[in-house]
Coordinates of N, CA, C and O and ligand atoms in Angstrom, one line a residue:
M1438 N 163.6 98.1 70.3 CA 162.7 98.7 69.4 C 162.9 100.2 69.3 O 163.2 100.9 70.3
D1439 N 162.8 100.7 68.1 CA 163.0 102.1 67.8 C 161.9 103.0 68.5 O 160.7 102.6 68.4
P1440 N 162.3 104.1 69.1 CA 161.3 104.9 69.8 C 160.1 105.3 68.9 O 159.0 105.4 69.4
S1441 N 160.4 105.6 67.7 CA 159.2 106.0 66.8 C 158.3 104.9 66.5 O 157.0 105.1 66.4
L1442 N 158.8 103.7 66.5 CA 157.9 102.5 66.3 C 157.1 102.3 67.6 O 155.9 101.9 67.6
M1443 N 157.8 102.4 68.8 CA 157.1 102.3 70.1 C 155.9 103.3 70.1 O 154.8 103.0 70.5
L1444 N 156.2 104.5 69.7 CA 155.2 105.6 69.7 C 154.0 105.2 68.9 O 152.8 105.3 69.2
Q1445 N 154.3 104.6 67.7 CA 153.2 104.2 66.8 C 152.4 103.1 67.4 O 151.1 103.1 67.4
K1446 N 153.0 102.1 68.1 CA 152.3 101.0 68.7 C 151.5 101.5 69.9 O 150.4 101.0 70.2
V1447 N 152.0 102.4 70.7 CA 151.3 103.0 71.8 C 150.1 103.7 71.3 O 149.0 103.6 71.9
K1448 N 150.2 104.4 70.2 CA 149.1 105.2 69.6 C 147.9 104.3 69.3 O 146.7 104.6 69.5
E1449 N 148.2 103.1 68.8 CA 147.1 102.1 68.5 C 146.4 101.6 69.7 O 145.2 101.1 69.6
R1450 N 147.0 101.7 70.9 CA 146.4 101.2 72.1 C 145.6 102.3 72.9 O 144.9 101.9 73.9
L1451 N 145.8 103.5 72.5 CA 145.2 104.6 73.4 C 144.3 105.5 72.6 O 144.5 105.8 71.4
P1452 N 143.2 106.0 73.3 CA 142.4 107.0 72.6 C 143.2 108.3 72.4 O 144.3 108.5 73.0
E1453 N 142.7 109.1 71.5 CA 143.5 110.3 71.0 C 143.9 111.2 72.1 O 145.1 111.7 72.1
K1454 N 143.0 111.5 73.1 CA 143.3 112.4 74.1 C 144.5 111.9 75.0 O 145.4 112.6 75.4
R1455 N 144.4 110.6 75.3 CA 145.5 110.0 76.1 C 146.8 109.9 75.3 O 147.9 110.1 75.9
F1456 N 146.8 109.7 74.0 CA 148.0 109.7 73.2 C 148.6 111.2 73.2 O 149.8 111.3 73.3
K1457 N 147.8 112.2 73.2 CA 148.2 113.5 73.3 C 149.0 113.8 74.6 O 150.0 114.4 74.7
H1458 N 148.4 113.2 75.7 CA 149.0 113.3 77.0 C 150.4 112.6 76.9 O 151.4 113.2 77.5
V1459 N 150.5 111.5 76.3 CA 151.8 110.8 76.2 C 152.8 111.6 75.5 O 154.0 111.7 75.9
L1460 N 152.4 112.3 74.4 CA 153.3 113.2 73.7 C 153.8 114.3 74.6 O 155.0 114.7 74.6
G1461 N 152.8 114.9 75.3 CA 153.2 116.0 76.3 C 154.2 115.5 77.3 O 155.1 116.2 77.7
V1462 N 154.0 114.3 77.9 CA 154.9 113.8 78.9 C 156.3 113.5 78.2 O 157.3 113.9 78.8
M1463 N 156.3 113.1 77.0 CA 157.5 112.8 76.3 C 158.3 114.1 76.2 O 159.5 114.2 76.5
N1464 N 157.7 115.1 75.6 CA 158.4 116.4 75.4 C 158.9 117.0 76.8 O 160.0 117.5 76.9
T1465 N 158.0 117.0 77.8 CA 158.3 117.5 79.1 C 159.5 116.7 79.7 O 160.4 117.3 80.3
A1466 N 159.4 115.4 79.6 CA 160.4 114.6 80.3 C 161.8 114.7 79.6 O 162.8 114.8 80.3
V1467 N 161.8 114.9 78.3 CA 163.0 115.0 77.6 C 163.7 116.4 77.9 O 164.9 116.5 78.2
A1468 N 162.8 117.4 78.1 CA 163.3 118.7 78.5 C 163.9 118.7 79.9 O 165.0 119.2 80.1
L1469 N 163.2 118.0 80.8 CA 163.7 117.9 82.2 C 165.0 117.1 82.2 O 165.9 117.4 82.9
A1470 N 165.1 116.1 81.4 CA 166.3 115.2 81.3 C 167.5 116.1 80.9 O 168.6 116.0 81.5
K1471 N 167.3 116.9 79.8 CA 168.4 117.8 79.4 C 168.8 118.7 80.5 O 170.0 118.9 80.7
Q1472 N 167.8 119.3 81.1 CA 168.0 120.3 82.1 C 168.8 119.7 83.3 O 169.6 120.3 83.9
Y1473 N 168.4 118.4 83.7 CA 169.0 117.9 84.9 C 170.0 116.8 84.7 O 170.4 116.0 85.6
G1474 N 170.5 116.6 83.4 CA 171.6 115.7 83.2 C 171.3 114.3 83.3 O 172.1 113.5 83.7
V1475 N 170.1 113.9 82.9 CA 169.7 112.5 82.8 C 169.7 112.1 81.3 O 169.3 112.9 80.5
P1476 N 170.1 110.9 81.0 CA 170.1 110.5 79.6 C 168.7 110.7 78.9 O 167.7 110.1 79.4
E1477 N 168.7 111.5 77.9 CA 167.4 111.8 77.2 C 166.7 110.5 76.6 O 165.5 110.5 76.6
D1478 N 167.5 109.6 76.1 CA 166.9 108.4 75.5 C 166.1 107.6 76.6 O 165.0 107.1 76.3
Q1479 N 166.6 107.5 77.8 CA 165.8 106.9 78.9 C 164.5 107.6 79.2 O 163.5 106.9 79.3
A1480 N 164.6 108.9 79.2 CA 163.4 109.7 79.5 C 162.4 109.5 78.4 O 161.2 109.4 78.7
R1481 N 162.8 109.5 77.2 CA 161.9 109.4 76.0 C 161.2 108.1 76.1 O 160.0 108.0 75.9
I1482 N 161.9 107.0 76.2 CA 161.3 105.7 76.2 C 160.4 105.5 77.4 O 159.2 105.0 77.2
A1483 N 160.8 105.9 78.6 CA 159.9 105.7 79.8 C 158.6 106.5 79.6 O 157.6 106.0 79.9
A1484 N 158.8 107.7 79.0 CA 157.6 108.6 78.8 C 156.6 107.9 77.8 O 155.4 107.9 78.0
I1485 N 157.2 107.5 76.7 CA 156.3 106.9 75.6 C 155.5 105.7 76.2 O 154.4 105.5 75.8
L1486 N 156.2 104.9 77.1 CA 155.5 103.7 77.5 C 154.8 103.8 78.9 O 154.2 102.9 79.3
H1487 N 154.9 105.0 79.5 CA 154.4 105.0 80.9 C 153.0 104.6 81.1 O 152.6 104.0 82.1
D1488 N 152.1 105.0 80.1 CA 150.7 104.7 80.3 C 150.2 103.6 79.3 O 149.0 103.6 79.0
V1489 N 151.1 102.8 78.9 CA 150.8 101.8 77.8 C 149.7 100.8 78.3 O 148.9 100.3 77.5
A1490 N 149.6 100.6 79.6 CA 148.5 99.7 80.1 C 147.3 100.5 80.6 O 146.4 99.8 81.2
K1491 N 147.2 101.8 80.4 CA 146.1 102.6 80.9 C 144.7 102.1 80.6 O 143.8 102.2 81.3
F1492 N 144.6 101.5 79.4 CA 143.3 101.0 78.9 C 143.2 99.5 78.8 O 142.4 98.9 78.2
A1493 N 144.2 98.8 79.5 CA 144.2 97.3 79.6 C 143.0 96.9 80.4 O 142.5 97.6 81.3
D1494 N 142.5 95.7 80.1 CA 141.4 95.1 80.8 C 141.7 94.9 82.3 O 142.8 94.3 82.6
R1495 N 140.8 95.3 83.1 CA 141.1 95.2 84.6 C 141.4 93.8 85.1 O 142.3 93.6 85.9
E1496 N 140.6 92.8 84.6 CA 140.8 91.5 85.1 C 142.1 90.9 84.6 O 142.7 90.1 85.2
W1497 N 142.4 91.2 83.3 CA 143.7 90.8 82.8 C 144.8 91.4 83.6 O 145.8 90.6 84.0
M1498 N 144.7 92.6 84.0 CA 145.8 93.2 84.9 C 145.9 92.5 86.2 O 146.9 92.3 86.7
R1499 N 144.7 92.2 86.8 CA 144.7 91.5 88.1 C 145.5 90.2 87.9 O 146.3 89.8 88.8
G1500 N 145.3 89.5 86.8 CA 146.0 88.2 86.6 C 147.5 88.4 86.4 O 148.2 87.6 87.0
I1501 N 147.9 89.5 85.7 CA 149.3 89.7 85.6 C 149.9 90.0 87.0 O 151.0 89.5 87.3
I1502 N 149.3 90.8 87.8 CA 149.8 91.2 89.1 C 150.0 89.9 89.9 O 151.0 89.7 90.6
E1503 N 149.0 89.0 89.8 CA 149.1 87.7 90.6 C 150.2 86.8 90.0 O 151.1 86.4 90.7
K1504 N 150.2 86.6 88.7 CA 151.1 85.7 88.1 C 152.6 86.2 88.2 O 153.5 85.4 88.3
Q1505 N 152.7 87.5 88.0 CA 154.1 88.0 88.0 C 154.6 88.3 89.5 O 155.7 88.9 89.7
K1506 N 153.8 87.9 90.4 CA 154.1 88.1 91.9 C 154.5 89.5 92.2 O 155.5 89.8 92.9
M1507 N 153.7 90.5 91.6 CA 153.8 91.9 92.0 C 153.2 92.0 93.4 O 152.5 91.1 93.9
D1508 N 153.5 93.2 94.1 CA 153.0 93.4 95.4 C 151.4 93.2 95.5 O 150.7 93.9 94.9
P1509 N 151.0 92.1 96.2 CA 149.6 91.9 96.3 C 148.7 93.0 96.9 O 147.5 93.1 96.7
L1510 N 149.4 93.9 97.6 CA 148.7 95.0 98.2 C 148.1 95.9 97.2 O 147.0 96.5 97.4
L1511 N 148.6 95.9 96.0 CA 148.1 96.7 94.8 C 146.6 96.3 94.7 O 145.8 97.2 94.3
L1512 N 146.2 95.0 94.8 CA 144.9 94.6 94.6 C 143.9 95.1 95.6 O 142.7 95.1 95.3
D1513 N 144.4 95.5 96.8 CA 143.5 96.1 97.8 C 143.2 97.6 97.6 O 142.4 98.2 98.3
Y1514 N 144.0 98.2 96.6 CA 143.8 99.6 96.3 C 143.2 99.8 95.0 O 142.9 98.9 94.2
H1515 N 142.9 101.1 94.7 CA 142.1 101.4 93.5 C 142.8 100.8 92.2 O 144.0 100.9 92.1
H1516 N 142.0 100.3 91.3 CA 142.5 99.7 90.1 C 143.3 100.7 89.2 O 144.1 100.3 88.3
E1517 N 143.1 102.0 89.4 CA 143.8 103.0 88.7 C 145.4 102.8 88.9 O 146.2 103.2 88.1
L1518 N 145.7 102.3 90.0 CA 147.2 102.1 90.3 C 147.8 101.0 89.5 O 149.0 100.9 89.4
W1519 N 147.0 100.1 89.0 CA 147.5 98.8 88.4 C 148.3 99.1 87.1 O 149.1 98.3 86.7
H1520 N 147.8 100.1 86.4 CA 148.4 100.3 85.0 C 149.9 100.6 85.1 O 150.6 100.5 84.1
A1521 N 150.4 101.1 86.2 CA 151.8 101.4 86.3 C 152.7 100.2 86.3 O 153.6 100.0 85.4
P1522 N 152.6 99.3 87.3 CA 153.4 98.1 87.3 C 153.1 97.2 86.1 O 154.0 96.5 85.5
V1523 N 151.8 97.1 85.7 CA 151.5 96.3 84.5 C 152.1 96.9 83.2 O 152.6 96.2 82.3
G1524 N 152.2 98.3 83.2 CA 152.9 98.9 82.1 C 154.4 98.6 82.0 O 154.9 98.4 80.9
A1525 N 155.0 98.5 83.2 CA 156.4 98.1 83.2 C 156.5 96.6 82.7 O 157.5 96.3 81.9
Y1526 N 155.6 95.8 83.0 CA 155.6 94.4 82.5 C 155.5 94.4 81.0 O 156.2 93.7 80.3
L1527 N 154.6 95.2 80.4 CA 154.4 95.3 79.0 C 155.6 95.8 78.3 O 156.0 95.4 77.2
A1528 N 156.2 96.9 78.9 CA 157.4 97.5 78.4 C 158.5 96.4 78.2 O 159.2 96.4 77.2
S1529 N 158.6 95.6 79.2 CA 159.6 94.5 79.2 C 159.3 93.4 78.2 O 160.1 93.1 77.3
Y1530 N 158.1 92.8 78.3 CA 157.8 91.6 77.6 C 157.3 91.9 76.2 O 157.4 91.1 75.3
E1531 N 156.7 93.1 75.9 CA 156.1 93.3 74.6 C 157.0 94.3 73.8 O 157.1 94.2 72.6
F1532 N 157.7 95.2 74.5 CA 158.5 96.2 73.8 C 160.0 95.9 74.0 O 160.8 96.6 73.4
G1533 N 160.3 94.9 74.7 CA 161.7 94.5 74.8 C 162.6 95.4 75.6 O 163.8 95.4 75.4
V1534 N 162.0 96.2 76.4 CA 162.9 97.2 77.2 C 163.6 96.3 78.3 O 163.0 95.6 79.1
E1535 N 164.9 96.5 78.4 CA 165.7 95.7 79.4 C 166.3 96.6 80.4 O 166.8 96.1 81.5
D1536 N 166.3 97.9 80.2 CA 166.9 98.9 81.1 C 166.0 99.0 82.4 O 164.9 99.4 82.4
A1537 N 166.6 98.5 83.5 CA 165.8 98.4 84.8 C 165.4 99.8 85.3 O 164.3 100.0 85.9
G1538 N 166.2 100.8 85.0 CA 165.9 102.2 85.4 C 164.6 102.7 84.7 O 163.8 103.4 85.3
I1539 N 164.5 102.4 83.4 CA 163.3 102.8 82.6 C 162.1 102.0 83.1 O 161.0 102.6 83.3
L1540 N 162.3 100.7 83.4 CA 161.1 99.9 83.9 C 160.7 100.4 85.3 O 159.5 100.5 85.5
D1541 N 161.6 100.8 86.1 CA 161.2 101.4 87.4 C 160.5 102.7 87.3 O 159.5 103.0 88.0
A1542 N 160.9 103.5 86.3 CA 160.3 104.8 86.1 C 158.8 104.6 85.7 O 157.9 105.4 86.1
I1543 N 158.6 103.6 84.9 CA 157.2 103.3 84.5 C 156.4 102.7 85.7 O 155.3 103.1 86.0
R1544 N 157.1 101.8 86.4 CA 156.4 101.1 87.5 C 156.0 102.0 88.6 O 155.0 101.8 89.3
Y1545 N 156.8 103.1 88.9 CA 156.5 104.0 90.0 C 155.9 105.3 89.6 O 155.8 106.2 90.4
H1546 N 155.4 105.4 88.3 CA 155.0 106.7 87.9 C 153.7 107.2 88.5 O 153.4 108.4 88.5
T1547 N 152.9 106.3 89.0 CA 151.6 106.7 89.6 C 151.7 106.9 91.1 O 151.1 107.9 91.6
T1548 N 152.5 106.1 91.8 CA 152.5 106.2 93.3 C 153.8 107.0 93.8 O 153.8 107.5 94.9
G1549 N 154.9 107.0 93.0 CA 156.1 107.4 93.5 C 156.6 106.4 94.5 O 155.9 105.4 94.8
R1550 N 157.7 106.6 95.2 CA 158.2 105.8 96.2 C 159.4 106.5 96.9 O 159.9 107.5 96.4
A1551 N 159.8 106.0 98.1 CA 161.0 106.5 98.8 C 162.2 106.2 98.0 O 162.4 105.1 97.4
G1552 N 163.1 107.2 97.9 CA 164.4 106.9 97.2 C 164.3 106.8 95.7 O 165.0 106.0 95.1
M1553 N 163.5 107.7 95.1 CA 163.4 107.6 93.6 C 164.7 108.1 92.9 O 165.4 109.0 93.4
S1554 N 164.9 107.5 91.8 CA 166.0 108.0 90.9 C 165.6 109.3 90.2 O 164.4 109.6 90.2
D1555 N 166.6 110.0 89.7 CA 166.2 111.2 88.9 C 165.3 110.9 87.8 O 164.4 111.7 87.5
L1556 N 165.5 109.8 87.1 CA 164.7 109.4 86.0 C 163.2 109.2 86.5 O 162.2 109.6 85.8
E1557 N 163.1 108.5 87.6 CA 161.7 108.3 88.2 C 161.1 109.6 88.5 O 159.9 109.8 88.2
K1558 N 161.8 110.5 89.1 CA 161.3 111.9 89.4 C 160.8 112.6 88.2 O 159.8 113.3 88.1
I1559 N 161.6 112.5 87.1 CA 161.3 113.2 85.9 C 160.0 112.6 85.3 O 159.1 113.4 84.8
I1560 N 159.8 111.3 85.3 CA 158.6 110.8 84.7 C 157.4 111.1 85.5 O 156.3 111.5 85.0
Y1561 N 157.6 111.0 86.8 CA 156.4 111.3 87.7 C 156.0 112.8 87.5 O 154.8 113.1 87.4
T1562 N 157.0 113.7 87.5 CA 156.6 115.1 87.5 C 156.2 115.5 86.1 O 155.2 116.3 85.9
A1563 N 156.8 115.0 85.0 CA 156.4 115.3 83.7 C 154.9 114.9 83.5 O 154.2 115.5 82.8
D1564 N 154.6 113.7 84.1 CA 153.2 113.2 84.0 C 152.2 114.2 84.6 O 151.1 114.4 84.1
M1565 N 152.7 114.9 85.6 CA 151.8 115.9 86.3 C 151.7 117.2 85.5 O 150.7 117.9 85.6
I1566 N 152.8 117.7 85.0 CA 152.9 119.1 84.5 C 152.9 119.2 83.0 O 152.9 120.3 82.5
E1567 N 152.8 118.1 82.3 CA 152.8 118.2 80.8 C 151.6 119.2 80.3 O 150.6 119.3 81.1
P1568 N 151.8 119.9 79.2 CA 150.9 121.0 78.8 C 149.4 120.7 78.8 O 148.6 121.6 79.1
S1569 N 149.0 119.4 78.6 CA 147.5 119.2 78.5 C 146.9 118.9 79.8 O 145.7 118.8 80.0
R1570 N 147.7 118.8 80.9 CA 147.2 118.5 82.2 C 146.5 119.8 82.8 O 147.0 120.9 82.7
Q1571 N 145.3 119.6 83.4 CA 144.6 120.7 84.0 C 144.1 120.3 85.4 O 143.3 119.4 85.4
F1572 N 144.6 120.9 86.4 CA 144.0 120.7 87.7 C 144.4 121.9 88.5 O 145.4 122.6 88.2
P1573 N 143.6 122.3 89.6 CA 144.0 123.4 90.4 C 145.4 123.2 91.0 O 145.6 122.2 91.6
G1574 N 146.3 124.1 90.8 CA 147.6 124.0 91.3 C 148.6 123.6 90.3 O 149.8 123.6 90.6
V1575 N 148.2 123.2 89.1 CA 149.2 122.7 88.1 C 150.2 123.8 87.7 O 151.4 123.5 87.5
D1576 N 149.7 125.1 87.6 CA 150.6 126.1 87.2 C 151.7 126.4 88.3 O 152.8 126.7 87.9
R1577 N 151.3 126.2 89.5 CA 152.3 126.4 90.6 C 153.4 125.3 90.5 O 154.6 125.6 90.6
L1578 N 153.0 124.1 90.1 CA 154.0 123.0 89.9 C 154.9 123.3 88.7 O 156.1 123.2 88.7
R1579 N 154.2 123.8 87.6 CA 155.0 124.1 86.4 C 156.0 125.1 86.6 O 157.1 125.1 86.1
A1580 N 155.7 126.1 87.5 CA 156.6 127.2 87.8 C 157.8 126.7 88.6 O 158.8 127.4 88.7
M1581 N 157.7 125.5 89.1 CA 158.8 125.0 90.0 C 159.8 124.1 89.2 O 160.7 123.6 89.7
K1582 N 159.7 124.1 87.9 CA 160.5 123.2 87.1 C 162.0 123.5 87.1 O 162.9 122.6 86.9
N1583 N 162.3 124.8 87.5 CA 163.8 125.1 87.6 C 164.3 125.1 89.0 O 165.4 125.5 89.3
D1584 N 163.4 124.7 90.0 CA 163.8 124.7 91.4 C 164.6 123.5 91.9 O 164.9 123.4 93.0
G1585 N 164.8 122.6 91.0 CA 165.5 121.3 91.3 C 164.5 120.2 91.3 O 163.3 120.4 91.7
L1586 N 165.0 119.0 91.0 CA 164.1 117.8 90.8 C 163.5 117.4 92.1 O 162.3 117.0 92.2
D1587 N 164.2 117.6 93.2 CA 163.7 117.2 94.5 C 162.5 118.1 95.0 O 161.5 117.6 95.4
R1588 N 162.7 119.4 94.8 CA 161.6 120.3 95.2 C 160.4 120.1 94.3 O 159.2 120.1 94.8
L1589 N 160.6 119.9 93.0 CA 159.5 119.6 92.1 C 158.8 118.4 92.4 O 157.5 118.3 92.4
M1590 N 159.5 117.3 92.7 CA 159.0 116.0 93.1 C 158.2 116.1 94.4 O 157.1 115.6 94.5
E1591 N 158.8 116.7 95.4 CA 158.1 116.8 96.7 C 156.8 117.6 96.6 O 155.8 117.1 97.1
A1592 N 156.8 118.7 95.8 CA 155.6 119.4 95.7 C 154.5 118.6 94.9 O 153.3 118.7 95.2
S1593 N 155.0 117.8 93.9 CA 154.1 117.0 93.1 C 153.4 115.9 93.9 O 152.2 115.7 93.8
I1594 N 154.2 115.2 94.7 CA 153.7 114.1 95.5 C 152.8 114.6 96.6 O 151.7 114.1 96.9
R1595 N 153.1 115.8 97.1 CA 152.3 116.4 98.2 C 150.9 116.8 97.6 O 149.9 116.5 98.1
Q1596 N 151.0 117.4 96.4 CA 149.7 117.8 95.7 C 148.8 116.5 95.4 O 147.6 116.5 95.7
S1597 N 149.5 115.4 95.0 CA 148.7 114.2 94.7 C 148.0 113.6 96.0 O 146.9 113.3 96.0
I1598 N 148.8 113.6 97.1 CA 148.3 113.0 98.3 C 147.2 113.9 98.9 O 146.2 113.4 99.3
E1599 N 147.4 115.2 98.8 CA 146.3 116.2 99.3 C 145.1 116.0 98.5 O 144.0 116.1 99.0
F1600 N 145.2 115.9 97.2 CA 144.1 115.7 96.3 C 143.3 114.4 96.7 O 142.1 114.4 96.8
L1601 N 144.0 113.3 96.9 CA 143.4 112.1 97.2 C 142.7 112.2 98.6 O 141.5 111.8 98.8
A1602 N 143.4 112.8 99.6 CA 142.8 113.0 100.9 C 141.5 113.8 100.8 O 140.6 113.5 101.5
S1603 N 141.5 114.9 100.0 CA 140.3 115.7 99.8 C 139.1 114.9 99.3 O 138.0 115.3 99.5
K1604 N 139.4 113.8 98.6 CA 138.3 113.0 98.1 C 138.1 111.7 99.0 O 137.4 110.8 98.6
N1605 N 138.8 111.7 100.1 CA 138.7 110.6 101.0 C 139.1 109.3 100.4 O 138.5 108.2 100.7
Q1606 N 140.1 109.3 99.4 CA 140.6 108.1 98.8 C 141.8 107.6 99.6 O 142.6 108.4 99.9
P1607 N 141.9 106.3 99.8 CA 143.1 105.8 100.5 C 144.3 106.0 99.7 O 144.3 105.9 98.5
V1608 N 145.4 106.4 100.4 CA 146.7 106.7 99.7 C 147.6 105.5 99.8 O 147.7 105.0 100.9
Y1609 N 148.1 105.0 98.7 CA 149.0 103.9 98.7 C 150.2 104.2 99.6 O 150.8 105.3 99.5
P1610 N 150.7 103.2 100.4 CA 151.8 103.5 101.3 C 153.1 104.0 100.6 O 153.8 104.9 101.2
D1611 N 153.4 103.6 99.4 CA 154.6 104.1 98.7 C 154.5 105.6 98.5 O 155.6 106.3 98.6
S1612 N 153.3 106.1 98.3 CA 153.2 107.6 98.1 C 153.5 108.3 99.4 O 154.2 109.3 99.4
L1613 N 153.0 107.8 100.5 CA 153.2 108.4 101.8 C 154.7 108.3 102.2 O 155.3 109.3 102.7
K1614 N 155.3 107.1 101.9 CA 156.8 107.0 102.2 C 157.6 107.9 101.3 O 158.7 108.4 101.8
C1615 N 157.1 108.2 100.1 CA 157.8 109.1 99.2 C 157.9 110.5 99.8 O 158.9 111.1 99.9
L1616 N 156.7 111.0 100.3 CA 156.7 112.3 100.9 C 157.5 112.4 102.1 O 158.3 113.3 102.4
E1617 N 157.4 111.3 103.0 CA 158.2 111.3 104.2 C 159.7 111.4 104.0 O 160.4 112.0 104.7
H1618 N 160.1 110.7 102.9 CA 161.5 110.6 102.5 C 162.0 112.1 102.3 O 163.1 112.4 102.7
F1619 N 161.2 112.9 101.5 CA 161.6 114.2 101.2 C 161.6 115.1 102.5 O 162.5 116.0 102.7
E1620 N 160.6 114.9 103.3 CA 160.6 115.7 104.5 C 161.7 115.4 105.5 O 162.3 116.3 106.1
Q1621 N 162.1 114.1 105.6 CA 163.2 113.7 106.4 C 164.5 114.2 105.9 O 165.4 114.6 106.6
Q1622 N 164.7 114.2 104.5 CA 165.9 114.7 103.9 C 166.2 116.1 104.3 O 167.3 116.5 104.5
K1623 N 165.1 116.9 104.5 CA 165.3 118.3 104.8 C 165.7 118.5 106.3 O 166.2 119.5 106.7
G1624 N 165.3 117.4 107.1 CA 165.7 117.4 108.5 C 164.8 118.3 109.3 O 164.1 119.2 108.9
Ligands
LIG1348 O1 147.8 107.7 84.3 P1 147.7 109.2 84.4 O2 146.2 109.7 84.5 O3 148.5 110.0 83.5 O4 148.3 109.6 85.9 P2 148.8 108.6 87.1 O5 149.2 107.3 86.6 O6 149.8 109.4 87.8 O7 147.5 108.5 88.0 C1 146.4 107.8 87.7 C2 145.3 107.9 88.8 O8 145.7 107.2 89.9 C3 145.0 109.3 89.2 O9 143.6 109.5 88.9 C4 145.1 109.3 90.7 C5 145.2 107.9 91.1 N1 146.1 107.6 92.2 C6 147.4 107.9 92.3 N2 147.9 107.6 93.5 C7 146.9 107.0 94.2 C8 145.7 107.0 93.4 N3 144.5 106.5 93.8 C9 144.4 106.0 95.0 N4 143.3 105.6 95.4 N5 145.5 105.9 95.9 C10 146.8 106.4 95.5 O10 147.7 106.3 96.3
LIG1349 FE1 149.6 106.8 84.5
LIG1350 FE1 151.2 110.7 87.9
LIG1351 FE1 150.3 109.6 82.4

């Protein structure tokens, strides 16, 4: 499917503010892809589709997670996490995306994971720093965009984990393993 048609279909599924976020992630992700030598087309498609399941019905998503044999641990954590793997499912089955790298970037855009690809890091971090995002600390992350994808990703996952911890929200194990991975890399 042509990216502009994907964008049009995504627009129909999302409220205006969320669609604006998607456009921001797309522009930010394409810029990071150019900067870090990742294929632009992959970044564009992953960004357009990353939140496609954000407003999907919760019980429908539960059913998809069960039927598609996704990690059942997801169901023990906050339902906000579900739109990422279910989004990868929709990207594949409804939008015909076959590129496993794009599907993984969508699948892990909320939690991160250990051993992320550059495309996964780009989608995760573009999601956090796109221009319409506002949270304390976002400008510090934006200022790190030229510091290398690993530093940007490490600071971003650390920010997310600290934010969840400050609200006493349980952190999904993939996120903790993601941060540990970067800390071990530095030795
Ligand atoms: O979909 P977006 O709002 O663009 O951003 P996202 O997919 O990165 O995150 C969606 C929400 O998921 C966000 O409000 C924080 C929450 N979240 C991310 N990781 C975890 C989490 N919630 C819990 N409880 N545990 C996590 O590990
Ligand atoms: Fe999301
Ligand atoms: Fe995110
Ligand atoms: Fe998002």
